[in-house]
Structures are given as C-alpha cells and as structure tokens.
Short mmCIF file of C-alpha atoms and ligand atoms in Angstrom, two decimals:
data_model
loop_
_atom_site.label_atom_id
_atom_site.label_comp_id
_atom_site.label_asym_id
_atom_site.label_seq_id
_atom_site.Cartn_x
_atom_site.Cartn_y
_atom_site.Cartn_z
CA MET A 153 -16.21 -10.52 -22.02
CA LYS A 154 -13.85 -8.40 -19.94
CA LEU A 155 -11.72 -9.92 -17.20
CA VAL A 156 -10.89 -7.85 -14.12
CA SER A 157 -7.94 -9.09 -12.04
CA ILE A 158 -7.88 -7.98 -8.43
CA VAL A 159 -4.34 -8.12 -7.03
CA VAL A 160 -4.05 -8.20 -3.23
CA PRO A 161 -0.66 -8.28 -1.47
CA CYS A 162 -1.00 -10.00 1.93
CA TYR A 163 1.47 -10.19 4.77
CA ASN A 164 0.14 -11.75 7.97
CA GLU A 165 -3.47 -10.97 7.12
CA GLU A 166 -5.23 -13.98 8.68
CA GLU A 167 -7.62 -11.66 10.51
CA SER A 168 -8.45 -9.31 7.63
CA LEU A 169 -8.54 -11.84 4.82
CA PRO A 170 -11.95 -13.47 5.55
CA LEU A 171 -13.53 -10.03 5.95
CA PHE A 172 -11.92 -8.83 2.74
CA TYR A 173 -13.07 -11.91 0.81
CA GLU A 174 -16.63 -11.43 1.99
CA GLU A 175 -16.70 -7.75 1.01
CA ILE A 176 -15.07 -8.25 -2.38
CA GLN A 177 -17.50 -11.04 -3.27
CA LYS A 178 -20.43 -8.71 -2.70
CA ILE A 179 -18.89 -6.03 -4.89
CA MET A 180 -17.98 -8.47 -7.66
CA GLN A 181 -21.58 -9.72 -7.67
CA GLN A 182 -22.92 -6.16 -7.77
CA MET A 183 -20.62 -5.20 -10.64
CA GLN A 184 -21.56 -8.31 -12.60
CA ASN A 185 -25.24 -7.44 -12.21
CA GLU A 186 -24.63 -3.95 -13.53
CA HIS A 187 -22.20 -4.90 -16.30
CA SER A 188 -22.89 -8.34 -17.72
CA GLU A 189 -19.59 -8.25 -19.68
CA LEU A 190 -17.46 -8.48 -16.52
CA THR A 191 -15.74 -11.56 -15.09
CA PHE A 192 -13.26 -11.56 -12.19
CA GLU A 193 -10.17 -13.24 -10.85
CA LEU A 194 -8.60 -12.62 -7.44
CA VAL A 195 -4.80 -12.77 -7.37
CA PHE A 196 -3.57 -12.92 -3.77
CA ILE A 197 0.13 -12.62 -2.99
CA ASP A 198 1.22 -14.30 0.20
CA ASP A 199 4.36 -12.32 0.97
CA GLY A 200 6.01 -14.92 3.23
CA SER A 201 3.38 -14.60 5.96
CA ARG A 202 4.11 -16.28 9.28
CA ASP A 203 0.46 -16.75 10.25
CA LYS A 204 -2.42 -18.70 8.66
CA THR A 205 -2.68 -16.48 5.56
CA LEU A 206 -1.46 -19.22 3.19
CA ILE A 207 -3.78 -21.83 4.73
CA LEU A 208 -6.74 -19.51 4.20
CA LEU A 209 -5.70 -18.85 0.60
CA ARG A 210 -5.43 -22.59 -0.08
CA GLU A 211 -8.93 -23.17 1.27
CA MET A 212 -10.31 -20.35 -0.84
CA ALA A 213 -8.54 -21.62 -3.96
CA LEU A 214 -10.10 -25.08 -3.58
CA LYS A 215 -13.62 -23.71 -3.23
CA ASP A 216 -13.56 -20.75 -5.58
CA MET A 217 -12.05 -21.09 -9.05
CA ARG A 218 -11.74 -17.30 -9.32
CA VAL A 219 -9.16 -17.35 -6.52
CA ARG A 220 -5.53 -17.55 -7.56
CA TYR A 221 -2.52 -17.02 -5.34
CA ILE A 222 1.24 -16.81 -5.38
CA SER A 223 3.10 -17.65 -2.21
CA PHE A 224 6.62 -16.24 -1.88
CA SER A 225 9.58 -18.18 -0.51
CA ARG A 226 10.05 -15.42 2.10
CA ASN A 227 8.94 -11.86 2.81
CA PHE A 228 9.96 -9.73 -0.17
CA GLY A 229 7.96 -6.60 0.74
CA LYS A 230 4.76 -5.09 -0.62
CA GLU A 231 6.47 -3.67 -3.71
CA ALA A 232 7.55 -7.15 -4.82
CA GLY A 233 4.05 -8.41 -4.03
CA MET A 234 2.43 -5.83 -6.28
CA PHE A 235 4.90 -6.60 -9.07
CA ALA A 236 4.21 -10.34 -8.85
CA GLY A 237 0.47 -9.66 -8.94
CA LEU A 238 0.69 -7.42 -11.99
CA GLU A 239 2.96 -9.89 -13.75
CA ASN A 240 0.61 -12.81 -13.18
CA ALA A 241 -2.73 -11.03 -13.64
CA LYS A 242 -4.46 -12.04 -16.86
CA GLY A 243 -7.15 -9.35 -16.84
CA ASP A 244 -8.08 -6.67 -19.36
CA TYR A 245 -8.18 -4.48 -16.28
CA VAL A 246 -6.08 -4.89 -13.16
CA VAL A 247 -6.94 -3.63 -9.68
CA VAL A 248 -4.33 -3.35 -6.92
CA MET A 249 -5.64 -3.08 -3.36
CA ASP A 250 -4.74 -3.84 0.28
CA ALA A 251 -6.21 -6.75 2.19
CA ASP A 252 -7.08 -4.75 5.30
CA LEU A 253 -10.11 -2.94 3.76
CA GLN A 254 -8.32 0.41 4.01
CA HIS A 255 -8.99 0.50 0.29
CA PRO A 256 -12.80 0.23 0.31
CA PRO A 257 -14.06 -2.24 -2.34
CA ALA A 258 -17.17 -0.03 -2.61
CA PHE A 259 -15.11 2.32 -4.81
CA LEU A 260 -14.58 -0.28 -7.52
CA PRO A 261 -17.82 0.30 -9.50
CA LYS A 262 -17.08 4.02 -9.63
CA MET A 263 -13.48 3.38 -10.69
CA TYR A 264 -14.62 1.01 -13.43
CA ASN A 265 -16.93 3.69 -14.81
CA PHE A 266 -13.93 5.96 -15.33
CA VAL A 267 -11.77 3.45 -17.19
CA LYS A 268 -14.34 1.42 -19.11
CA ASP A 269 -14.77 3.85 -22.02
CA GLY A 270 -11.04 4.34 -22.34
CA GLU A 271 -11.22 7.96 -21.31
CA TYR A 272 -8.91 7.23 -18.38
CA ASP A 273 -6.27 4.52 -18.13
CA CYS A 274 -6.28 4.53 -14.38
CA ALA A 275 -8.64 5.43 -11.56
CA THR A 276 -7.21 5.81 -8.09
CA THR A 277 -8.06 7.27 -4.71
CA ARG A 278 -6.46 10.11 -2.83
CA ARG A 279 -6.74 10.43 0.92
CA VAL A 280 -7.70 13.95 1.86
CA SER A 281 -7.34 13.27 5.58
CA ARG A 282 -4.99 11.11 7.61
CA LYS A 283 -7.53 10.44 10.33
CA GLY A 284 -6.43 7.70 12.73
CA GLU A 285 -2.75 8.19 12.00
CA SER A 286 -0.31 9.64 14.54
CA LYS A 287 0.47 13.38 14.23
CA ILE A 288 4.22 12.90 13.88
CA ARG A 289 3.71 10.34 11.13
CA SER A 290 1.42 12.68 9.17
CA ALA A 291 3.83 15.59 9.58
CA PHE A 292 6.74 13.53 8.26
CA ALA A 293 4.62 12.22 5.39
CA ARG A 294 3.73 15.76 4.38
CA LEU A 295 7.37 16.83 4.60
CA PHE A 296 8.37 13.90 2.40
CA TYR A 297 5.89 14.84 -0.35
CA LYS A 298 7.08 18.45 -0.22
CA ILE A 299 10.76 17.56 -0.60
CA MET A 300 10.07 14.85 -3.16
CA ASN A 301 8.08 17.13 -5.44
CA LYS A 302 10.69 19.89 -5.20
CA ILE A 303 13.63 17.74 -6.21
CA SER A 304 12.11 15.21 -8.59
CA GLN A 305 10.61 15.68 -12.04
CA THR A 306 8.20 12.81 -11.35
CA GLU A 307 5.15 14.23 -9.59
CA ILE A 308 4.03 12.32 -6.53
CA VAL A 309 0.59 13.34 -5.36
CA ASP A 310 0.20 13.74 -1.58
CA GLY A 311 -2.28 11.18 -0.30
CA ALA A 312 -2.19 9.10 -3.50
CA GLN A 313 -2.35 5.41 -2.80
CA ASP A 314 -1.57 2.00 -4.19
CA PHE A 315 -5.32 1.45 -4.76
CA ARG A 316 -5.67 1.48 -8.52
CA PHE A 317 -7.95 0.31 -11.30
CA MET A 318 -5.76 0.15 -14.41
CA SER A 319 -6.06 -0.69 -18.06
CA ARG A 320 -3.96 -3.47 -19.60
CA GLN A 321 -1.86 -0.88 -21.48
CA MET A 322 -0.83 0.84 -18.27
CA VAL A 323 -0.07 -2.47 -16.54
CA ASN A 324 2.15 -3.51 -19.44
CA ALA A 325 4.00 -0.21 -19.17
CA ILE A 326 4.61 -0.76 -15.45
CA LEU A 327 5.86 -4.29 -16.13
CA GLU A 328 8.47 -2.87 -18.49
CA MET A 329 10.10 -1.28 -15.46
CA HIS A 330 12.20 -4.09 -14.09
CA GLU A 331 14.08 -2.11 -11.46
CA TYR A 332 14.95 -3.95 -8.28
CA ASN A 333 14.56 -0.93 -5.97
CA ARG A 334 10.87 -0.36 -6.59
CA PHE A 335 8.92 2.68 -5.45
CA SER A 336 5.44 2.22 -6.88
CA LYS A 337 4.11 5.68 -6.16
CA GLY A 338 6.85 7.00 -8.41
CA ILE A 339 6.49 4.25 -11.01
CA PHE A 340 2.72 4.81 -11.39
CA SER A 341 3.39 8.47 -11.99
CA TRP A 342 6.48 8.01 -14.18
CA VAL A 343 4.69 5.84 -16.77
CA GLY A 344 2.20 8.65 -17.36
CA PHE A 345 -1.21 7.71 -18.82
CA LYS A 346 -4.43 9.47 -17.87
CA THR A 347 -5.22 9.10 -14.20
CA ARG A 348 -8.43 10.07 -12.44
CA TYR A 349 -8.26 10.78 -8.69
CA ILE A 350 -11.23 10.10 -6.41
CA GLU A 351 -10.93 11.84 -3.05
CA TYR A 352 -11.92 10.17 0.20
CA GLU A 353 -11.43 10.26 3.97
CA ASN A 354 -8.92 7.86 5.49
CA VAL A 355 -10.32 4.51 6.66
CA GLU A 356 -8.72 2.53 9.48
CA ARG A 357 -7.66 -1.12 9.24
CA VAL A 358 -10.44 -3.68 9.95
CA ALA A 359 -8.17 -6.09 11.82
CA GLY A 360 -4.54 -6.93 12.47
CA SER A 361 -1.92 -4.20 12.60
CA THR A 362 0.19 -2.26 10.16
CA SER A 363 3.53 -3.79 9.26
CA TRP A 364 5.17 -0.38 8.72
CA SER A 365 7.26 0.96 11.58
CA PHE A 366 8.22 4.63 11.62
CA TRP A 367 11.80 3.71 10.77
CA GLY A 368 10.61 1.43 7.97
CA LEU A 369 8.60 4.26 6.44
CA PHE A 370 11.57 6.61 6.78
CA ARG A 371 13.81 4.19 4.89
CA TYR A 372 11.11 3.69 2.26
CA SER A 373 10.84 7.45 1.68
CA LEU A 374 14.62 7.75 1.22
CA GLU A 375 14.33 4.88 -1.24
CA GLY A 376 11.67 6.86 -3.11
CA ILE A 377 13.80 9.98 -3.25
CA MET A 378 16.81 8.07 -4.54
CA ALA A 379 14.81 6.12 -7.10
CA PHE A 380 13.30 9.21 -8.68
CA SER A 381 15.76 12.03 -8.10
CA THR A 382 19.48 12.62 -8.37
CA ALA A 383 19.18 15.99 -6.61
CA PRO A 384 20.96 14.74 -3.45
CA LEU A 385 24.10 14.25 -5.59
CA MET A 386 23.77 17.92 -6.52
CA ILE A 387 23.44 18.81 -2.82
CA ALA A 388 26.73 17.00 -2.25
CA CYS A 389 28.43 19.11 -4.92
CA ILE A 390 27.02 22.38 -3.58
CA LEU A 391 28.02 21.53 -0.01
CA GLY A 392 31.48 20.70 -1.25
CA ILE A 393 31.85 24.05 -3.01
CA LEU A 394 30.50 25.85 0.06
CA ALA A 395 33.03 24.07 2.29
CA CYS A 396 35.85 25.12 -0.05
CA VAL A 397 34.78 28.75 0.10
CA ILE A 398 34.55 28.67 3.91
CA GLY A 399 37.92 26.96 4.08
CA PHE A 400 39.50 29.63 1.90
CA VAL A 401 38.08 32.48 4.01
CA LEU A 402 39.26 30.76 7.22
CA PHE A 403 42.72 30.36 5.70
CA ILE A 404 42.98 34.09 5.11
CA VAL A 405 41.74 34.81 8.66
CA TRP A 406 44.31 32.36 10.05
CA ILE A 407 47.19 33.99 8.22
CA VAL A 408 46.10 37.43 9.44
CA GLN A 409 45.78 36.18 13.05
CA ALA A 410 49.09 34.32 12.96
CA VAL A 411 50.89 37.37 11.69
CA GLN A 412 49.23 39.63 14.28
CA GLU A 413 49.84 37.66 17.52
CA ASP A 414 47.24 35.24 18.96
CA MET A 415 48.48 31.70 18.04
CA MET A 416 46.09 29.93 20.51
CA ARG A 417 42.94 31.36 18.98
CA SER A 418 44.10 30.63 15.47
CA GLN A 419 44.59 26.95 16.37
CA THR A 420 40.97 26.70 17.56
CA GLY A 421 39.95 28.11 14.22
CA MET A 422 41.96 25.40 12.50
CA MET A 423 40.21 22.67 14.50
CA CYS A 424 36.82 24.07 13.51
CA ALA A 425 37.72 24.10 9.85
CA LEU A 426 39.08 20.57 10.06
CA PHE A 427 35.90 19.19 11.54
CA LEU A 428 33.71 21.16 9.17
CA ILE A 429 35.48 20.00 6.03
CA GLY A 430 35.94 16.46 7.29
CA GLY A 431 32.23 16.20 8.11
CA LEU A 432 31.11 17.61 4.80
CA GLN A 433 33.39 15.24 2.94
CA MET A 434 32.00 12.23 4.76
CA PHE A 435 28.45 13.43 4.10
CA CYS A 436 29.03 13.88 0.38
CA THR A 437 30.89 10.61 -0.04
CA GLY A 438 28.03 8.98 1.84
CA ILE A 439 25.43 10.29 -0.61
CA SER A 440 27.45 9.12 -3.61
CA ALA A 441 27.99 5.76 -1.97
CA GLN A 442 24.24 5.31 -1.48
CA TYR A 443 23.62 5.75 -5.20
CA LEU A 444 26.52 3.47 -5.99
CA ALA A 445 25.01 0.85 -3.70
CA LYS A 446 21.67 1.09 -5.53
CA ALA A 447 23.42 0.76 -8.89
CA TYR A 448 25.30 -2.24 -7.52
CA MET A 449 22.08 -3.96 -6.48
CA GLU A 450 20.47 -3.23 -9.87
CA SER A 451 23.50 -4.59 -11.73
CA LYS A 452 23.02 -7.98 -10.11
CA HIS A 453 19.68 -8.40 -11.90
CA ARG A 454 18.27 -10.38 -9.03
CA PRO A 455 14.66 -11.55 -9.35
CA ILE A 456 12.16 -9.25 -7.65
CA TYR A 457 10.42 -12.19 -5.97
CA LEU A 458 10.63 -16.00 -5.74
CA MET A 459 7.55 -18.19 -5.77
CA ARG A 460 7.21 -21.21 -3.54
CA GLU A 461 3.67 -22.28 -4.37
CA ASN A 462 0.67 -21.11 -6.33
CA GLU A 463 -2.94 -22.21 -6.74
CA GLU A 464 -2.13 -24.43 -9.73
CA ILE A 465 0.46 -26.41 -7.81
CA TYR A 466 -1.86 -26.73 -4.83
CA ARG A 467 -4.90 -27.72 -6.86
CA SER A 468 -3.01 -30.40 -8.77
CA ARG A 469 -1.74 -31.85 -5.47
CA ASN A 470 -5.27 -31.92 -4.12
CA GLN A 471 -7.31 -33.22 -7.04
CA ASP A 472 -9.37 -35.45 -4.72
CA LYS A 473 -10.46 -32.54 -2.51
CA MET A 474 -11.33 -30.53 -5.60
CA GLN A 475 -13.70 -33.25 -6.84
CA GLU A 476 -15.53 -33.32 -3.50
CA ASN A 477 -16.39 -29.64 -3.83
N1 UDP B 600 2.10 -6.02 2.80
C1 UDP B 600 2.84 -6.95 2.06
N2 UDP B 600 4.16 -7.17 2.40
C2 UDP B 600 4.77 -6.50 3.41
C3 UDP B 600 4.02 -5.53 4.12
C4 UDP B 600 2.69 -5.32 3.79
O1 UDP B 600 2.32 -7.57 1.14
O2 UDP B 600 5.95 -6.75 3.66
C5 UDP B 600 0.67 -5.80 2.45
C6 UDP B 600 -0.31 -5.89 3.62
O3 UDP B 600 -0.73 -7.22 3.84
C7 UDP B 600 -1.45 -5.00 3.17
C8 UDP B 600 -0.72 -3.93 2.36
O4 UDP B 600 0.53 -4.48 2.00
O5 UDP B 600 -2.38 -5.68 2.35
C9 UDP B 600 -0.54 -2.63 3.13
O6 UDP B 600 0.15 -2.90 4.33
P1 UDP B 600 -0.19 -2.18 5.71
O7 UDP B 600 -1.67 -2.16 5.92
O8 UDP B 600 0.65 -2.84 6.75
O9 UDP B 600 0.35 -0.72 5.41
P2 UDP B 600 -0.37 0.68 5.73
O10 UDP B 600 -1.81 0.55 5.26
O11 UDP B 600 -0.27 0.87 7.19
O12 UDP B 600 0.40 1.66 4.92
MG1 MG B 601 -3.16 -0.81 5.80
#
C-alpha cells in the first residue's frame, strides 16, 4: 500500500473549503479505482483563520478518518503552513496544494504517473498565462523572476507554483532546511531532485479572495532575493567604490575651481557630493543591515509555527460524537 498525504494550507477559506473537499474526494476515488495500491490522508493547516475554517475542519475530521488538521495559535503565513504540513504528513508521497481550487485536483492522477515509477521525484505545474491577474502585478512578477535568476545560483522557474506531488525522499530533504525565513519556491529548487513541469493556463479562485496585497507580495519577493542571493551585498560594495571614484573626481574639480575664481559654484558642487555620498552610504548600510536582521532572526531558532489544536486532540475530546457517526 502507498499512502498519499495531501497538504492544504488554509487561511480564511470557509467559502472554498467545502468545494475543495468535494472535488478532492472525487479525485481520490478516481485514483483509487485506477491504482488499487493507493490510500489517502488530507492534512489541512488552519493558519489562524478568523472565519469558520476551523469549525469546518472539525466537522470533517469527525466524519472522515482520512481528514487530519493542525490549527495554528495565530496566523504564521503560508510558508509556515506548508512546513507544518510536510512535517506532519505520513505519506510515501506528499502533495502540497491551495484550498481555493487554483491548483486543479484533476492534475493529480497525471502527476502521480510521473512520480510513481521513481523516474521523477516531483511533479509540479507551471502557469503559462497569468489570466485574471492585474497587468501591473504580472509585470512586477516577471521583473522579479528576471532579477532573481540573474543574481541567484538557485534557479526559480517563472510561473512555477507551490502545487507539488513529491516523493518521501524529496520531502525529507526539504524538512532538513530549518530556516526561519522560508521561501519555498527557492527551497524546492535548492534541494534539487528530478522535477517534471506540467504547463497549464491560470485558473481563478472559486470563492473568497486572495490574502496577498501588492505590498505583501513585494515584501515576499525581497525575502526571496535575500534568502537565496547575497548579490545585493555586492551591489553595496560596487556602489561604494563608484561613490569614491566620483568623490575623487569632484575633489579635483573643486580644487581647480577654487584656485581659478568661482567660490559660489564650487560650494554647490560640494553640496551635491555630500548628498550623493551620504545617500549611497545609507543605502549600503541599509542592505547590510537587512541581512544582519535576517541572521539575527535565524539565530533565535524560533519555532516556525505553534499548534493550538489538531484532529487527535479534537477527536479525543469528542469521543461521544465520534461513536454516533
Ligand atoms: N494561505 C495561508 N496563510 C496565509 C495566506 C494564505 O495558509 O497567511 C493559504 C490560502 O488559504 C490558500 C493558499 O495559501 O490556500 C494561497 O493563498 P492565496 O490564494 O491567498 O494566494 P494566491 O493564490 O493569490 O497567490
Ligand atoms: Mg489562490
């Protein structure tokens, strides 16, 4: 028998969750019919939702023994959710997917076919279009992938997603990476292993709304750059050298001007140089400080997530209701 764990991070997904559960049940049934060796578990992560997500998960866990869940003590972010899911999944294969059906469950049989013989360790999808997304957002996303792939040795495929069907070996490798500042797109790529991409057109959310603001995404992309590249530190050095050269040239010009006659103009030149160098210094110190801040957070070894409740705790509290079912 082969167990497939399906990990689903959920943050305020009361509207999508019932639809997702219905769809995934159909697919699990279909896959079991085709491959009699397969069994499934669903590992939902309630990432500190403020709506009825946890209540729905509790109901599902009482009725369906395949449903497991971990409820966080607060919102820790999707990255922490995925980590918790991978850490708690017991499967020989682990799937990570969103609850909003933007990762169509219909792809799972195809993905399983790629990993089942061990030829690939991971099957994942790649969006070839960004249909339904705002133009500015797509433009910035494309810019991010361009910069990222220029300055980092870890390749990050444009349009790659956190929708993955992975072997146990690959999951174990990911779990070895305990970093606090997690950027999964980079982590999936950094661990290596053989990955098969399946291309598809973007699908819009079934219900609810995205929890990513533009600013949130911007911060997340900076996080990604800093987690997988130290090139910005190099930029700081180069800018510093450049500023020194400019300063030196201006110094010569100033001496020449002062000697010749025009003191007023030479003072303006001084002001310019002052601002230029001051600004560059602040910029470079800022970049170094950002990395220092990340190192500081890592050195605290804080847990990536904290659990408040899971299906075991809930089931043992509600033995009576379980027997009724
Ligand atoms: N999510 C989460 N914690 C968060 C934000 C999002 O677990 O803090 C989950 C969310 O419930 C969904 C998935 O991550 O299942 C993707 O989120 P969303 O659809 O908002 O992102 P988008 O698809 O717009 O990138
Ligand atoms: Mg989504």
